Amino acid sequence: MSGHLEGRDKMEKKKWVIWSGEGEKGYKDIKMATITGIKRILTRERCGGDRWAYAATYTGNDLLDCCGEVKTRYLNSDIS
């Protein structure tokens, strides 16, 4: 099954960079988490108000991490 994580890959902790905030202001945080863990973190960050949160695998290059995530989200959105 392509696209699905199996067993060990799903339980392996990775280093993630997370951007979250409210409205136009936000902050960056680095976390170690499994795929399930990062989904829980993002859900908690988005709860309540005008909250947003994104995560990407940490590369050590903040600009690459940030721009890659923003570009991916923008290109895959339904913004006209």
XYZ file of C-alpha atoms in Angstrom:
80
model
C 0.000 0.000 0.000
C 1.802 3.090 -1.155
C 1.150 6.266 0.801
C 0.642 4.427 4.087
C 3.212 4.140 6.842
C 3.692 0.693 8.237
C 4.815 -0.476 11.688
C 8.221 0.888 12.637
C 8.094 3.947 10.343
C 4.882 5.111 11.991
C 6.339 4.710 15.502
C 9.745 6.268 14.737
C 10.332 9.690 16.279
C 11.530 12.425 13.939
C 12.587 16.011 14.430
C 9.872 18.439 13.274
C 9.685 22.191 12.878
C 6.259 23.599 13.767
C 4.898 27.047 12.990
C 1.756 28.085 14.832
C -0.026 31.222 15.870
C -3.134 33.326 15.768
C -4.086 35.741 13.009
C -0.913 37.108 11.400
C 1.456 36.451 14.328
C 3.088 33.144 15.095
C 6.162 31.353 16.326
C 8.428 28.430 15.469
C 9.123 25.432 17.680
C 11.227 22.281 17.210
C 9.741 18.991 18.480
C 10.655 15.302 18.482
C 7.543 13.231 17.758
C 6.065 10.302 15.871
C 3.595 10.895 13.024
C 0.717 10.349 15.472
C 2.324 12.689 17.983
C 2.789 15.519 15.490
C -0.851 15.213 14.401
C -1.947 15.551 18.034
C 0.318 18.576 18.559
C -1.064 20.299 15.460
C -4.670 19.565 16.463
C -4.073 21.054 19.922
C -2.362 24.127 18.405
C -5.272 24.793 16.011
C -7.998 24.585 18.672
C -9.950 27.730 19.463
C -10.120 31.107 17.743
C -8.272 32.073 14.598
C -5.454 29.553 15.171
C -3.236 27.968 12.540
C -0.399 25.426 12.639
C 1.892 23.720 10.122
C 4.659 21.151 10.492
C 7.490 19.929 8.279
C 10.392 17.560 8.735
C 13.247 19.548 10.265
C 16.185 20.112 7.876
C 18.090 22.736 9.859
C 17.407 25.330 7.158
C 14.547 27.478 8.490
C 13.972 29.301 5.215
C 13.821 26.055 3.218
C 11.501 24.429 5.788
C 9.183 27.441 5.922
C 9.071 28.263 2.211
C 8.621 24.632 1.210
C 5.672 24.200 3.561
C 4.011 27.491 2.576
C 4.489 26.764 -1.147
C 3.044 23.263 -0.781
C -0.003 24.527 1.155
C -0.611 27.413 -1.281
C -0.302 25.284 -4.418
C -2.601 22.601 -2.989
C -5.280 25.021 -1.774
C -8.433 26.113 -3.568
C -7.510 29.811 -3.445
C -8.662 31.595 -6.615
